[in-house]
Amino acid sequence: MLTVNKHLPAARGLAPALVKRAATVSLDWDTRSKSRFDAHDSAGRHIAVFLPRGSVLRGGDVLVAEDGSLIRVEAAPQAVLQVRTCAAHGTPIDLLRAAYHLGNRHVQLEVQPDLLQFEPDPVLRDMLRRLHLIVTEAHAPFEPEAGAYGEGGGHRHDHAHDHKHAHGHDHAH
């Protein structure tokens, strides 16, 4: 069994050619949200993952094994519900309203420009259909938002958030 205890978010710092050649491990959201689990990679190796508590893996992250080998994480397709607005009877704000209601229930939610996606729940499916939204079952990769205190949401960026005043004097905030 190969032990893994290092995680590189978004393969940060690695050459693309190295990442492309790496073995892969396809994991559903439930597994990627755990800090300790066993899996098999695409090279057939049994891996034991031991990451710091609270670690969350995203598709595109890279794990580093104890022997120095790299393993690229893929978000495995899984059962999800997809929510879209109804072009015939709805408005674009309907999707925002759905995101509000799902967030109010603390649902793990993936947000895309024209789609919300979450793990199947028949009660929530029926609620959203009553709001005249189109809810369909699908089998797709699931990358929910990290939340306000997470790792920056479902996207990553490396730019600074520098909030300096442009008018030359300091303010006490």
XYZ file of C-alpha atoms in Angstrom:
173
model
C 0.000 0.000 0.000
C 1.294 3.446 -0.952
C 0.875 6.223 1.632
C -0.112 9.753 0.582
C 0.112 12.672 2.989
C 0.733 15.697 0.748
C -1.814 17.602 -1.313
C -1.116 20.285 -3.952
C -4.295 22.281 -4.660
C -4.830 22.802 -8.404
C -1.398 21.175 -9.004
C 0.130 24.481 -7.907
C 3.835 24.705 -8.688
C 3.963 21.622 -10.923
C 4.853 21.575 -14.603
C 1.792 20.725 -16.738
C 3.703 17.869 -18.403
C 4.269 16.213 -15.004
C 0.600 16.537 -14.092
C -0.506 15.132 -17.460
C 1.689 12.029 -17.006
C 0.582 11.419 -13.411
C -1.605 8.487 -12.449
C -5.184 9.496 -11.641
C -7.672 8.682 -8.932
C -11.381 9.271 -9.583
C -13.287 10.117 -6.399
C -16.845 11.182 -5.609
C -17.551 14.246 -3.468
C -18.108 12.248 -0.290
C -14.623 10.733 -0.520
C -12.943 13.991 -1.617
C -14.353 15.741 1.453
C -12.632 13.271 3.818
C -9.061 13.614 5.021
C -8.458 9.858 5.379
C -9.461 7.178 2.885
C -8.225 4.257 0.767
C -8.490 4.131 -3.020
C -6.904 2.636 -6.120
C -5.237 4.837 -8.726
C -5.168 4.345 -12.500
C -1.831 2.486 -12.186
C -3.606 -0.128 -10.037
C -1.834 0.898 -6.843
C -3.654 0.751 -3.512
C -3.225 4.170 -1.883
C -3.890 5.195 1.706
C -4.519 8.932 1.970
C -3.762 10.719 5.266
C -4.247 14.478 4.912
C -4.624 17.119 7.632
C -8.122 17.197 9.163
C -10.466 19.427 7.210
C -8.672 18.900 3.887
C -10.915 18.850 0.828
C -9.807 17.588 -2.565
C -10.979 19.162 -5.825
C -10.747 17.846 -9.349
C -7.339 18.900 -10.685
C -5.580 18.701 -7.311
C -2.507 16.503 -7.058
C -1.575 14.078 -4.302
C 2.084 13.302 -3.609
C 2.842 9.752 -2.465
C 5.607 8.817 -0.040
C 7.726 7.558 -2.958
C 7.429 10.971 -4.677
C 4.971 9.835 -7.335
C 2.116 12.126 -8.318
C -1.571 11.220 -8.436
C -4.005 13.639 -10.112
C -7.456 13.841 -8.508
C -10.493 13.662 -10.777
C -14.048 14.447 -9.688
C -15.900 11.203 -10.413
C -19.335 11.411 -11.988
C -22.023 10.744 -9.383
C -25.764 11.044 -8.940
C -26.822 14.707 -8.804
C -29.888 16.842 -9.311
C -29.490 19.666 -11.814
C -31.666 22.762 -11.571
C -32.357 25.105 -14.492
C -34.853 27.858 -15.180
C -37.876 27.157 -17.322
C -37.509 29.209 -20.517
C -41.271 29.150 -21.136
C -42.495 30.152 -17.665
C -39.540 31.432 -15.664
C -37.092 34.277 -15.365
C -33.320 34.311 -14.718
C -33.942 35.346 -11.095
C -35.610 31.965 -10.472
C -32.197 30.279 -10.341
C -30.981 32.864 -7.818
C -34.091 32.235 -5.735
C -33.379 28.478 -5.844
C -29.764 29.077 -4.713
C -31.095 31.156 -1.811
C -33.519 28.430 -0.692
C -30.906 25.677 -0.990
C -28.281 27.750 0.831
C -30.787 28.493 3.575
C -30.959 24.711 4.083
C -27.132 24.415 4.089
C -27.103 22.186 1.011
C -23.720 21.484 -0.613
C -24.270 23.307 -3.893
C -22.382 23.674 -7.160
C -23.148 26.983 -8.848
C -22.735 27.443 -12.597
C -24.002 30.346 -14.752
C -27.127 28.515 -15.928
C -27.269 25.559 -13.555
C -27.313 24.571 -9.896
C -26.255 21.078 -8.933
C -26.566 19.164 -5.658
C -26.750 15.629 -4.316
C -30.179 13.998 -4.715
C -32.850 14.896 -2.190
C -36.505 14.197 -3.107
C -37.916 16.830 -0.729
C -35.742 19.584 -2.206
C -36.442 18.329 -5.744
C -40.181 18.685 -5.145
C -39.780 22.135 -3.537
C -37.838 23.420 -6.549
C -40.368 21.984 -8.991
C -43.121 23.849 -7.104
C -41.071 27.012 -7.796
C -41.443 26.198 -11.542
C -37.805 25.195 -11.992
C -36.661 22.289 -14.147
C -35.024 19.633 -11.952
C -33.425 16.637 -13.644
C -31.436 13.671 -12.420
C -27.945 13.336 -13.875
C -24.666 11.510 -13.413
C -21.943 14.189 -13.419
C -18.836 15.368 -11.557
C -19.826 17.392 -8.473
C -17.742 20.361 -7.243
C -19.761 22.243 -4.605
C -18.839 25.711 -3.416
C -16.425 25.797 -0.485
C -18.502 28.398 1.345
C -17.551 31.765 2.784
C -14.866 30.315 5.031
C -13.567 27.672 2.621
C -10.799 27.736 0.041
C -12.297 30.429 -2.188
C -15.348 28.632 -3.532
C -15.506 26.272 -6.456
C -12.912 28.245 -8.411
C -9.312 29.086 -7.752
C -7.304 32.149 -8.488
C -3.884 33.390 -7.469
C -4.274 37.132 -7.621
C -3.986 39.336 -4.559
C -6.984 41.035 -3.040
C -5.172 44.233 -2.141
C -7.590 46.917 -0.980
C -5.483 50.088 -0.760
C -6.990 53.518 -0.832
C -6.056 55.404 -3.971
C -6.351 58.885 -2.497
C -3.105 58.946 -0.529
C -4.078 58.998 3.123
C -4.923 56.373 5.709
C -8.288 55.696 7.262
C -8.953 53.851 10.472
C -11.530 51.175 9.691
